[in-house]
CSV table of C-alpha atoms in Angstrom, one decimal:
chain,number,residue,atom,x,y,z
A,1,MET,CA,0.0,0.0,0.0
A,2,THR,CA,1.4,3.4,-1.0
A,3,PHE,CA,-0.1,6.8,-1.2
A,4,ARG,CA,0.7,10.5,-1.0
A,5,TYR,CA,-1.3,12.7,1.4
A,6,TYR,CA,-1.4,16.5,1.5
A,7,MET,CA,-3.8,18.6,3.7
A,8,PRO,CA,-2.3,22.0,4.5
A,9,THR,CA,-5.4,23.7,5.8
A,10,ARG,CA,-5.6,24.6,9.5
A,11,ILE,CA,-9.2,23.9,10.6
A,12,LEU,CA,-10.9,25.4,13.7
A,13,PHE,CA,-14.0,23.3,14.3
A,14,GLY,CA,-16.7,23.8,16.9
A,15,ASN,CA,-19.4,26.0,18.3
A,16,GLY,CA,-18.2,29.6,18.8
A,17,MET,CA,-15.0,29.2,16.8
A,18,LEU,CA,-15.6,32.4,14.9
A,19,ASN,CA,-14.9,34.3,18.1
A,20,GLU,CA,-11.4,33.0,18.1
A,21,LEU,CA,-10.4,34.4,14.7
A,22,HIS,CA,-8.6,37.5,16.0
A,23,GLN,CA,-6.3,35.2,18.0
A,24,GLN,CA,-5.1,33.3,14.9
A,25,GLU,CA,-2.1,33.9,12.8
A,26,LEU,CA,-3.6,35.5,9.7
A,27,PRO,CA,-1.8,35.6,6.3
A,28,GLY,CA,-1.9,39.4,5.8
A,29,LYS,CA,-3.0,42.8,7.0
A,30,LYS,CA,-5.6,43.7,4.4
A,31,ALA,CA,-8.4,41.4,3.4
A,32,LEU,CA,-11.1,41.2,0.7
A,33,ILE,CA,-14.2,39.7,2.2
A,34,VAL,CA,-16.1,37.8,-0.4
A,35,THR,CA,-19.8,37.0,0.2
A,36,THR,CA,-22.9,36.3,-2.0
A,37,ASN,CA,-25.5,38.8,-3.1
A,38,GLY,CA,-27.9,37.4,-0.6
A,39,THR,CA,-28.8,38.9,2.8
A,40,SER,CA,-28.2,36.1,5.3
A,41,VAL,CA,-24.6,36.9,6.4
A,42,LYS,CA,-25.7,40.5,7.1
A,43,LYS,CA,-29.1,39.7,8.5
A,44,PHE,CA,-27.8,37.2,11.0
A,45,GLY,CA,-24.8,39.3,12.0
A,46,TYR,CA,-22.1,37.0,10.6
A,47,LEU,CA,-20.5,39.7,8.5
A,48,SER,CA,-20.4,42.2,11.4
A,49,ARG,CA,-18.9,39.6,13.7
A,50,LEU,CA,-16.2,38.9,11.1
A,51,GLU,CA,-15.5,42.6,10.7
A,52,GLU,CA,-15.2,42.9,14.5
A,53,GLN,CA,-12.7,40.0,14.6
A,54,LEU,CA,-10.6,41.6,11.9
A,55,ASP,CA,-10.7,45.0,13.6
A,56,ARG,CA,-9.4,43.3,16.8
A,57,ALA,CA,-6.7,41.6,14.8
A,58,GLY,CA,-5.6,44.9,13.2
A,59,VAL,CA,-6.6,43.8,9.7
A,60,GLU,CA,-8.0,46.3,7.2
A,61,HIS,CA,-10.9,44.9,5.1
A,62,LEU,CA,-13.2,45.7,2.2
A,63,LEU,CA,-16.3,43.8,1.0
A,64,PHE,CA,-17.2,42.2,-2.4
A,65,ASP,CA,-20.7,41.0,-2.1
A,66,LYS,CA,-21.9,40.1,-5.6
A,67,ILE,CA,-21.4,36.4,-5.8
A,68,LEU,CA,-24.3,34.4,-7.1
A,69,PRO,CA,-25.4,30.9,-5.8
A,70,ASN,CA,-23.6,29.5,-8.9
A,71,PRO,CA,-20.5,31.8,-9.1
A,72,ILE,CA,-19.7,33.2,-12.5
A,73,LYS,CA,-16.5,34.1,-14.2
A,74,ASP,CA,-17.4,37.8,-14.6
A,75,HIS,CA,-17.6,38.2,-10.8
A,76,VAL,CA,-14.3,36.4,-10.4
A,77,MET,CA,-12.7,38.8,-12.7
A,78,GLU,CA,-14.3,41.8,-11.0
A,79,GLY,CA,-13.3,40.6,-7.6
A,80,GLY,CA,-9.7,40.0,-8.7
A,81,ALA,CA,-9.5,43.5,-10.1
A,82,LEU,CA,-10.9,45.0,-6.9
A,83,ALA,CA,-8.3,43.1,-4.9
A,84,LYS,CA,-5.5,44.3,-7.1
A,85,GLN,CA,-6.7,47.9,-7.0
A,86,ASN,CA,-6.8,48.0,-3.2
A,87,GLY,CA,-3.5,46.2,-2.4
A,88,VAL,CA,-5.3,43.3,-0.7
A,89,ASP,CA,-2.9,40.5,0.6
A,90,PHE,CA,-5.5,37.8,1.4
A,91,VAL,CA,-9.1,36.8,0.7
A,92,ILE,CA,-11.8,35.7,3.1
A,93,GLY,CA,-14.7,33.6,1.8
A,94,LEU,CA,-17.7,34.1,4.2
A,95,GLY,CA,-20.8,32.0,3.5
A,96,GLY,CA,-21.6,28.7,1.7
A,97,GLY,CA,-19.6,27.0,-1.0
A,98,SER,CA,-20.3,29.6,-3.6
A,99,ALA,CA,-18.7,32.4,-1.5
A,100,ILE,CA,-15.7,30.3,-0.6
A,101,ASP,CA,-15.3,28.9,-4.1
A,102,ALA,CA,-15.4,32.4,-5.5
A,103,ALA,CA,-12.9,33.6,-2.9
A,104,LYS,CA,-10.4,30.9,-4.2
A,105,ALA,CA,-10.9,31.9,-7.8
A,106,ILE,CA,-10.6,35.6,-6.9
A,107,ALA,CA,-7.4,34.8,-5.1
A,108,ILE,CA,-6.0,33.4,-8.3
A,109,MET,CA,-6.9,36.4,-10.4
A,110,ALA,CA,-5.8,38.9,-7.7
A,111,ALA,CA,-2.2,37.6,-8.3
A,112,ASN,CA,-2.3,36.9,-12.0
A,113,GLU,CA,-3.1,38.5,-15.4
A,114,GLY,CA,-5.3,37.3,-18.2
A,115,ASP,CA,-8.7,35.7,-18.1
A,116,TYR,CA,-9.7,33.2,-15.4
A,117,TRP,CA,-10.7,30.7,-18.1
A,118,ASP,CA,-7.0,30.7,-19.2
A,119,TYR,CA,-6.4,28.5,-16.1
A,120,ILE,CA,-9.4,26.2,-16.4
A,121,SER,CA,-9.0,22.7,-17.9
A,122,GLY,CA,-12.0,21.3,-19.8
A,123,GLY,CA,-14.4,22.8,-22.2
A,124,THR,CA,-13.1,26.0,-23.8
A,125,GLY,CA,-10.6,26.5,-21.0
A,126,LYS,CA,-6.9,26.8,-22.0
A,127,GLY,CA,-5.6,24.8,-19.2
A,128,LEU,CA,-2.5,27.0,-18.7
A,129,PRO,CA,-0.5,26.8,-15.5
A,130,VAL,CA,-1.1,29.6,-13.0
A,131,PRO,CA,2.1,31.7,-13.1
A,132,ASN,CA,1.9,33.3,-9.7
A,133,ASP,CA,0.7,31.8,-6.4
A,134,PRO,CA,-2.8,32.9,-5.5
A,135,LEU,CA,-3.3,35.1,-2.5
A,136,PRO,CA,-4.0,33.1,0.7
A,137,VAL,CA,-7.6,32.3,1.5
A,138,VAL,CA,-9.4,32.1,4.8
A,139,ALA,CA,-12.7,30.1,4.6
A,140,ILE,CA,-15.5,30.7,7.1
A,141,THR,CA,-18.4,28.4,6.2
A,142,THR,CA,-22.0,29.1,7.2
A,143,THR,CA,-23.4,26.0,5.5
A,144,ALA,CA,-22.6,22.3,5.4
A,145,GLY,CA,-22.5,21.2,1.8
A,146,THR,CA,-19.5,21.6,-0.4
A,147,GLY,CA,-16.6,20.8,1.8
A,148,THR,CA,-14.7,23.5,0.1
A,149,GLU,CA,-13.2,24.6,3.5
A,150,ALA,CA,-11.1,21.4,3.4
A,151,ASP,CA,-10.2,21.0,-0.3
A,152,PRO,CA,-8.6,23.0,-3.1
A,153,TRP,CA,-11.5,23.0,-5.5
A,154,THR,CA,-13.5,25.9,-6.8
A,155,VAL,CA,-16.4,25.7,-9.3
A,156,THR,CA,-17.3,28.6,-11.6
A,157,THR,CA,-19.6,29.1,-14.6
A,158,LYS,CA,-18.8,30.7,-17.9
A,159,THR,CA,-22.2,32.0,-18.8
A,160,GLU,CA,-21.5,32.7,-22.4
A,161,THR,CA,-20.9,29.0,-23.1
A,162,ASN,CA,-23.0,27.3,-20.3
A,163,GLU,CA,-19.8,25.7,-18.9
A,164,LYS,CA,-19.7,25.0,-15.2
A,165,ILE,CA,-16.3,23.6,-14.4
A,166,GLY,CA,-14.3,22.9,-11.3
A,167,GLY,CA,-10.6,23.9,-10.9
A,168,GLY,CA,-8.0,24.2,-8.3
A,169,TYR,CA,-4.6,22.8,-7.2
A,170,ASP,CA,-2.4,22.6,-4.1
A,171,LYS,CA,-2.1,26.4,-3.8
A,172,THR,CA,-5.9,26.9,-3.5
A,173,PHE,CA,-6.3,25.0,-0.3
A,174,PRO,CA,-7.5,27.5,2.3
A,175,PHE,CA,-4.8,28.8,4.6
A,176,LEU,CA,-7.3,28.7,7.5
A,177,SER,CA,-10.8,27.4,7.8
A,178,ILE,CA,-13.4,28.1,10.5
A,179,VAL,CA,-16.3,25.6,10.8
A,180,ASP,CA,-18.7,26.9,13.4
A,181,PRO,CA,-22.0,25.0,13.6
A,182,GLU,CA,-23.6,28.0,15.3
A,183,LEU,CA,-23.4,29.9,12.0
A,184,MET,CA,-25.5,27.2,10.4
A,185,VAL,CA,-28.6,27.3,12.5
A,186,SER,CA,-30.1,30.0,10.3
A,187,VAL,CA,-30.0,27.8,7.1
A,188,PRO,CA,-33.6,26.9,6.1
A,189,ALA,CA,-34.7,23.3,6.2
A,190,LYS,CA,-34.8,22.7,2.4
A,191,LEU,CA,-31.3,24.2,1.9
A,192,THR,CA,-30.0,22.2,4.8
A,193,ALA,CA,-31.2,19.1,3.0
A,194,TYR,CA,-29.8,20.1,-0.3
A,195,GLN,CA,-26.4,20.9,1.2
A,196,GLY,CA,-26.3,17.8,3.3
A,197,PHE,CA,-26.9,15.6,0.2
A,198,ASP,CA,-24.1,17.4,-1.6
A,199,ALA,CA,-21.8,16.4,1.2
A,200,LEU,CA,-23.2,12.9,1.1
A,201,PHE,CA,-22.5,12.6,-2.6
A,202,HIS,CA,-19.0,14.0,-2.3
A,203,SER,CA,-18.4,11.0,0.0
A,204,THR,CA,-20.3,8.3,-1.9
A,205,GLU,CA,-18.7,9.4,-5.2
A,206,GLY,CA,-15.3,9.5,-3.5
A,207,TYR,CA,-15.8,6.0,-2.1
A,208,LEU,CA,-16.7,4.6,-5.5
A,209,ASN,CA,-14.0,6.6,-7.3
A,210,ASN,CA,-11.4,4.2,-8.8
A,211,THR,CA,-8.6,6.4,-7.2
A,212,SER,CA,-10.0,5.9,-3.7
A,213,PHE,CA,-7.6,4.5,-1.1
A,214,ALA,CA,-7.3,4.1,2.7
A,215,MET,CA,-7.4,7.8,3.7
A,216,SER,CA,-10.3,8.7,1.4
A,217,ASP,CA,-12.3,5.6,2.4
A,218,MET,CA,-11.9,6.4,6.1
A,219,TYR,CA,-13.2,9.9,5.6
A,220,ALA,CA,-16.0,8.9,3.2
A,221,LEU,CA,-17.5,6.2,5.4
A,222,LYS,CA,-17.5,8.4,8.5
A,223,ALA,CA,-19.1,11.3,6.6
A,224,ILE,CA,-21.8,8.9,5.2
A,225,GLU,CA,-22.4,7.6,8.7
A,226,LEU,CA,-22.8,11.1,10.3
A,227,ILE,CA,-25.2,12.3,7.5
A,228,GLY,CA,-27.3,9.1,7.9
A,229,LYS,CA,-27.4,9.7,11.6
A,230,SER,CA,-28.1,13.4,11.8
A,231,LEU,CA,-29.2,15.1,8.5
A,232,ALA,CA,-32.9,14.5,9.0
A,233,ASN,CA,-32.7,15.8,12.5
A,234,ALA,CA,-30.9,19.0,11.3
A,235,VAL,CA,-33.6,19.5,8.7
A,236,ARG,CA,-36.4,19.0,11.2
A,237,ASP,CA,-34.9,21.3,13.9
A,238,GLY,CA,-32.3,23.7,12.6
A,239,SER,CA,-31.4,24.8,16.2
A,240,ASP,CA,-30.3,21.2,17.1
A,241,LEU,CA,-26.6,22.0,17.5
A,242,GLU,CA,-25.7,18.3,18.0
A,243,ALA,CA,-27.2,17.4,14.6
A,244,ARG,CA,-25.7,20.6,13.0
A,245,GLY,CA,-22.3,19.6,14.4
A,246,ASP,CA,-22.6,16.1,13.0
A,247,VAL,CA,-23.5,17.4,9.5
A,248,ALA,CA,-20.8,20.1,9.6
A,249,LEU,CA,-18.2,17.5,10.5
A,250,ALA,CA,-19.5,15.2,7.8
A,251,ASN,CA,-19.1,18.1,5.3
A,252,THR,CA,-15.6,18.8,6.3
A,253,LEU,CA,-14.7,15.2,6.1
A,254,ALA,CA,-16.3,15.1,2.7
A,255,GLY,CA,-14.0,18.0,1.7
A,256,MET,CA,-11.1,15.8,2.8
A,257,VAL,CA,-12.5,13.0,0.6
A,258,GLU,CA,-12.4,15.6,-2.3
A,259,SER,CA,-8.8,16.3,-1.6
A,260,THR,CA,-7.8,12.7,-1.5
A,261,SER,CA,-10.1,10.9,-3.9
A,262,GLY,CA,-12.8,13.0,-5.7
A,263,CYS,CA,-16.1,13.2,-7.5
A,264,ILE,CA,-17.2,10.9,-10.3
A,265,SER,CA,-19.7,11.5,-13.2
A,266,GLU,CA,-22.7,12.3,-10.9
A,267,HIS,CA,-21.2,15.7,-10.4
A,268,SER,CA,-20.5,16.2,-14.1
A,269,LEU,CA,-24.2,15.7,-14.8
A,270,ALA,CA,-25.4,17.9,-12.0
A,271,HIS,CA,-23.1,20.7,-13.0
A,272,ALA,CA,-24.3,20.5,-16.6
A,273,ILE,CA,-27.9,20.9,-15.3
A,274,SER,CA,-27.2,24.0,-13.2
A,275,ALA,CA,-25.0,25.5,-16.0
A,276,TYR,CA,-28.2,25.9,-18.0
A,277,HIS,CA,-30.4,26.4,-15.0
A,278,PRO,CA,-28.6,28.5,-12.4
A,279,ASN,CA,-31.7,28.5,-10.2
A,280,PHE,CA,-31.5,24.7,-9.9
A,281,GLU,CA,-29.7,24.3,-6.6
A,282,HIS,CA,-26.7,22.1,-7.0
A,283,GLY,CA,-27.7,19.7,-4.2
A,284,ALA,CA,-31.3,19.5,-5.6
A,285,ALA,CA,-29.9,18.6,-9.0
A,286,LEU,CA,-27.8,15.8,-7.4
A,287,ILE,CA,-30.8,14.5,-5.5
A,288,ALA,CA,-32.9,14.5,-8.6
A,289,ILE,CA,-30.6,12.2,-10.5
A,290,SER,CA,-29.3,10.2,-7.6
A,291,LYS,CA,-31.8,7.3,-7.5
A,292,ALA,CA,-31.3,6.4,-11.2
A,293,TYR,CA,-27.6,7.1,-11.0
A,294,TYR,CA,-26.8,4.7,-8.2
A,295,THR,CA,-29.3,2.2,-9.5
A,296,TYR,CA,-27.2,2.1,-12.7
A,297,PHE,CA,-24.0,1.2,-10.7
A,298,ALA,CA,-25.8,-1.2,-8.5
A,299,ASN,CA,-27.0,-3.1,-11.5
A,300,THR,CA,-23.5,-3.5,-13.0
A,301,GLY,CA,-22.4,-5.9,-10.3
A,302,LYS,CA,-19.0,-4.3,-10.4
A,303,CYS,CA,-19.1,-2.4,-7.1
A,304,ASP,CA,-21.3,-4.5,-4.9
A,305,ALA,CA,-19.1,-4.6,-1.9
A,306,ARG,CA,-18.6,-0.8,-1.8
A,307,MET,CA,-22.3,-0.1,-2.2
A,308,ILE,CA,-23.1,-2.5,0.6
A,309,GLN,CA,-20.6,-0.8,2.8
A,310,MET,CA,-22.2,2.6,2.0
A,311,ALA,CA,-25.6,1.2,2.8
A,312,LYS,CA,-24.4,0.1,6.2
A,313,ALA,CA,-22.8,3.4,6.9
A,314,LEU,CA,-26.0,5.2,5.9
A,315,GLY,CA,-27.8,3.2,8.6
A,316,LYS,CA,-29.0,0.0,6.9
A,317,ALA,CA,-27.1,-2.4,9.2
A,318,ASP,CA,-28.4,-5.6,7.6
A,319,ALA,CA,-27.5,-4.5,4.0
A,320,ALA,CA,-26.6,-7.4,1.8
A,321,SER,CA,-27.2,-6.1,-1.7
A,322,PRO,CA,-26.0,-3.0,-3.6
A,323,MET,CA,-29.6,-1.9,-4.1
A,324,ASP,CA,-29.9,-1.6,-0.3
A,325,PHE,CA,-27.9,1.6,-0.7
A,326,VAL,CA,-30.4,3.0,-3.1
A,327,THR,CA,-33.2,2.0,-0.7
A,328,ALA,CA,-31.4,3.7,2.2
A,329,LEU,CA,-30.7,6.8,0.1
A,330,VAL,CA,-34.4,7.2,-0.9
A,331,GLU,CA,-35.5,6.7,2.7
A,332,LEU,CA,-33.2,9.5,3.8
A,333,GLN,CA,-34.5,11.8,1.0
A,334,THR,CA,-38.0,11.0,2.2
A,335,ALA,CA,-37.1,11.8,5.8
A,336,CYS,CA,-35.7,15.1,4.7
A,337,GLY,CA,-38.7,16.0,2.5
A,338,VAL,CA,-36.7,16.2,-0.8
A,339,ASP,CA,-37.8,13.0,-2.5
A,340,SER,CA,-40.0,14.6,-5.1
A,341,ILE,CA,-37.8,17.2,-6.8
A,342,GLN,CA,-39.1,17.9,-10.3
A,343,MET,CA,-36.7,18.8,-13.1
A,344,SER,CA,-39.6,20.3,-15.1
A,345,GLY,CA,-40.2,22.7,-12.3
A,346,TYR,CA,-36.8,24.3,-13.0
A,347,GLY,CA,-37.5,24.7,-16.7
A,348,MET,CA,-35.9,21.5,-18.0
A,349,LYS,CA,-37.6,19.7,-20.8
A,350,ARG,CA,-37.6,16.0,-21.6
A,351,GLY,CA,-36.8,16.6,-25.2
A,352,GLU,CA,-33.6,18.5,-24.3
A,353,LEU,CA,-32.0,16.0,-21.9
A,354,GLU,CA,-29.4,15.0,-24.5
A,355,LYS,CA,-27.8,18.4,-24.3
A,356,TYR,CA,-27.1,18.0,-20.6
A,357,ALA,CA,-25.5,14.6,-21.1
A,358,LYS,CA,-23.3,16.1,-23.9
A,359,ASN,CA,-22.4,19.2,-21.8
A,360,ALA,CA,-21.4,17.0,-18.9
A,361,ARG,CA,-18.9,15.0,-21.0
A,362,GLU,CA,-17.5,18.1,-22.8
A,363,THR,CA,-17.0,20.2,-19.7
A,364,MET,CA,-16.1,17.7,-16.9
A,365,GLY,CA,-15.4,14.6,-18.8
A,366,GLY,CA,-12.4,13.9,-16.6
A,367,LEU,CA,-14.7,12.7,-13.9
A,368,TYR,CA,-16.0,9.9,-16.1
A,369,ALA,CA,-12.5,8.5,-16.3
A,370,VAL,CA,-12.6,7.7,-12.6
A,371,ASP,CA,-16.0,6.1,-12.5
A,372,PRO,CA,-15.9,2.5,-11.1
A,373,VAL,CA,-17.6,1.3,-14.3
A,374,PRO,CA,-17.6,3.1,-17.7
A,375,LEU,CA,-20.7,5.3,-18.1
A,376,SER,CA,-21.5,6.0,-21.8
A,377,ASP,CA,-23.3,9.0,-23.1
A,378,ALA,CA,-26.3,6.7,-23.8
A,379,ASP,CA,-26.2,5.5,-20.1
A,380,ALA,CA,-26.0,9.1,-18.9
A,381,LEU,CA,-28.9,10.1,-21.0
A,382,GLN,CA,-30.9,7.1,-19.7
A,383,ILE,CA,-30.2,8.2,-16.1
A,384,LEU,CA,-31.5,11.7,-16.9
A,385,GLU,CA,-34.6,10.2,-18.6
A,386,ASP,CA,-35.3,7.9,-15.7
A,387,SER,CA,-34.9,10.9,-13.3
A,388,PHE,CA,-37.1,13.3,-15.3
A,389,ARG,CA,-40.5,14.4,-13.9
């Protein structure tokens, strides 16, 4: 058994950890705070608390609050230019995965010239190496979904071409991450579910990924177990800090799965959907295709042992068949009230499903290469057709 393992991010995990930010070694003296164009970080006081912490640490700061739920390249370029103009020396992502992902991408463009898509591999990206190291990033997550606080990845959409593509490398791991479950109690029930399933699928995909190994397996199975145990409770009662803590830890572990193993084609398909329909929440898109997707792999007979292990981790102790995982998955979706997502409700049309399958391969085809069993375009289209309602 041989492997290489790299995880450079310092993580502060636990209730009230945001209050300790001013005591930490920070990577600069002037920060660009990156948040979404929503109101939650302001409404619930998270932004003002962060600003107070930075003031106590003697760090100047300015705000860039335009990021969309699916971050776009235009805002990455605008944020990078703002950072350059103001002599910023590090970037803080405050919010969910979109804010932190955008902070990483902005950190790249704050230190480099050209267009962000120059550095993206896949689709119309040029796949060029990043000449200068990005600015350091501090991640403060207010949701439990993407695991971006514990991995180097950042997902951005190029709107002109409907390309939603992930990027990142060792230099885009956060310098410091704060995971404070108290910041997550304000997340509405439905979003809690969507985000929790995103974390779940990071783990299940990472466990099925043909690059998985001892470290990623350990993180993945524990994350699956914690989500099976506590996600429904967090959805039912957002103030349940024990459940929130379990889901937050699962999410951070799922980020570690992402930094050791990684996603497979399920994420390619979901990204293609939200590239065309930005209002289709990423977690909801994953849920919508998940039953058909995992049924496909269960029926191949090629990953039975792993699917049975996932079913047991998800709470089905007597699992003996790969389809037991699909059953446990649907039961959890029902318990969380997200078992009836309709693609048609987001503007998708059955007659256009082929374009999503094609886009998934063209933009994030690399994920298909690590599937446990080959997934053809015809198979992908069938999964979308079986999922459509």
